[in-house]
Amino acid sequence: MILNNYLSGYLDRRMPQIIVEFQLTTSDDLDDLTRRLSRVNDDLKHLKEFEKKADSTLSNLEERVSHLKELLI
């Protein structure tokens, strides 16, 4: 019983160093990772929307350039 209490106390005191030394993941790390993943997914969604709009605009501009070239010829 005394050894068990000693080990528990030791682990409680040393836990931050143990986490760093063994590169353990904490629940805060996982929460942060989940938030970052969510932001990246949102950014990807916005990027895809931007790509669609940019592609449409570029196609429109290419058509207008082609039309202007035909008028000059």
Short mmCIF file of N, CA and C in Angstrom, two decimals, residues 31-68:
data_model
loop_
_atom_site.label_atom_id
_atom_site.label_comp_id
_atom_site.label_asym_id
_atom_site.label_seq_id
_atom_site.Cartn_x
_atom_site.Cartn_y
_atom_site.Cartn_z
N ASP A 31 -7.58 17.44 -28.77
CA ASP A 31 -8.60 18.46 -28.99
C ASP A 31 -8.08 19.52 -29.96
N ASP A 32 -6.84 19.94 -29.75
CA ASP A 32 -6.24 20.94 -30.64
C ASP A 32 -6.13 20.40 -32.05
N LEU A 33 -5.72 19.16 -32.18
CA LEU A 33 -5.60 18.54 -33.50
C LEU A 33 -6.96 18.47 -34.19
N THR A 34 -7.99 18.14 -33.45
CA THR A 34 -9.34 18.07 -34.01
C THR A 34 -9.79 19.45 -34.50
N ARG A 35 -9.52 20.49 -33.71
CA ARG A 35 -9.88 21.86 -34.12
C ARG A 35 -9.11 22.27 -35.38
N ARG A 36 -7.84 21.95 -35.42
CA ARG A 36 -7.02 22.31 -36.59
C ARG A 36 -7.51 21.57 -37.84
N LEU A 37 -7.85 20.30 -37.69
CA LEU A 37 -8.36 19.52 -38.82
C LEU A 37 -9.67 20.12 -39.33
N SER A 38 -10.52 20.54 -38.42
CA SER A 38 -11.79 21.16 -38.81
C SER A 38 -11.54 22.44 -39.60
N ARG A 39 -10.59 23.26 -39.13
CA ARG A 39 -10.27 24.51 -39.85
C ARG A 39 -9.71 24.21 -41.24
N VAL A 40 -8.87 23.20 -41.34
CA VAL A 40 -8.30 22.84 -42.64
C VAL A 40 -9.41 22.38 -43.58
N ASN A 41 -10.35 21.58 -43.08
CA ASN A 41 -11.46 21.14 -43.92
C ASN A 41 -12.30 22.32 -44.39
N ASP A 42 -12.54 23.29 -43.51
CA ASP A 42 -13.28 24.49 -43.89
C ASP A 42 -12.52 25.27 -44.96
N ASP A 43 -11.20 25.40 -44.77
CA ASP A 43 -10.39 26.11 -45.75
C ASP A 43 -10.41 25.41 -47.10
N LEU A 44 -10.39 24.08 -47.09
CA LEU A 44 -10.45 23.33 -48.35
C LEU A 44 -11.77 23.56 -49.06
N LYS A 45 -12.85 23.61 -48.29
CA LYS A 45 -14.16 23.86 -48.87
C LYS A 45 -14.19 25.22 -49.55
N HIS A 46 -13.64 26.24 -48.88
CA HIS A 46 -13.60 27.58 -49.46
C HIS A 46 -12.67 27.61 -50.69
N LEU A 47 -11.58 26.87 -50.62
CA LEU A 47 -10.65 26.82 -51.75
C LEU A 47 -11.32 26.20 -52.97
N LYS A 48 -12.08 25.14 -52.77
CA LYS A 48 -12.78 24.50 -53.89
C LYS A 48 -13.79 25.45 -54.51
N GLU A 49 -14.50 26.20 -53.67
CA GLU A 49 -15.46 27.19 -54.20
C GLU A 49 -14.72 28.26 -55.00
N PHE A 50 -13.59 28.72 -54.48
CA PHE A 50 -12.80 29.72 -55.19
C PHE A 50 -12.31 29.18 -56.53
N GLU A 51 -11.85 27.93 -56.55
CA GLU A 51 -11.36 27.33 -57.79
C GLU A 51 -12.47 27.27 -58.84
N LYS A 52 -13.67 26.91 -58.42
CA LYS A 52 -14.79 26.85 -59.37
C LYS A 52 -15.09 28.23 -59.94
N LYS A 53 -15.12 29.25 -59.07
CA LYS A 53 -15.39 30.62 -59.54
C LYS A 53 -14.27 31.10 -60.45
N ALA A 54 -13.02 30.84 -60.07
CA ALA A 54 -11.88 31.28 -60.87
C ALA A 54 -11.88 30.58 -62.22
N ASP A 55 -12.20 29.31 -62.25
CA ASP A 55 -12.24 28.56 -63.50
C ASP A 55 -13.32 29.12 -64.41
N SER A 56 -14.48 29.42 -63.86
CA SER A 56 -15.57 30.00 -64.64
C SER A 56 -15.18 31.36 -65.19
N THR A 57 -14.58 32.20 -64.35
CA THR A 57 -14.14 33.52 -64.78
C THR A 57 -13.08 33.42 -65.86
N LEU A 58 -12.14 32.52 -65.69
CA LEU A 58 -11.07 32.34 -66.67
C LEU A 58 -11.64 31.87 -68.00
N SER A 59 -12.57 30.94 -67.97
CA SER A 59 -13.20 30.47 -69.20
C SER A 59 -13.91 31.61 -69.90
N ASN A 60 -14.62 32.43 -69.13
CA ASN A 60 -15.31 33.58 -69.70
C ASN A 60 -14.33 34.55 -70.34
N LEU A 61 -13.22 34.82 -69.66
CA LEU A 61 -12.21 35.72 -70.22
C LEU A 61 -11.59 35.14 -71.49
N GLU A 62 -11.34 33.85 -71.51
CA GLU A 62 -10.77 33.21 -72.71
C GLU A 62 -11.73 33.33 -73.89
N GLU A 63 -13.01 33.17 -73.64
CA GLU A 63 -14.01 33.33 -74.70
C GLU A 63 -14.02 34.76 -75.22
N ARG A 64 -13.93 35.71 -74.32
CA ARG A 64 -13.93 37.12 -74.73
C ARG A 64 -12.69 37.46 -75.54
N VAL A 65 -11.52 36.92 -75.13
CA VAL A 65 -10.28 37.15 -75.87
C VAL A 65 -10.40 36.55 -77.27
N SER A 66 -10.94 35.34 -77.34
CA SER A 66 -11.11 34.70 -78.66
C SER A 66 -12.03 35.54 -79.54
N HIS A 67 -13.09 36.05 -78.98
CA HIS A 67 -14.03 36.88 -79.73
C HIS A 67 -13.35 38.15 -80.21
N LEU A 68 -12.56 38.78 -79.35
CA LEU A 68 -11.84 40.00 -79.74
C LEU A 68 -10.81 39.70 -80.83
#
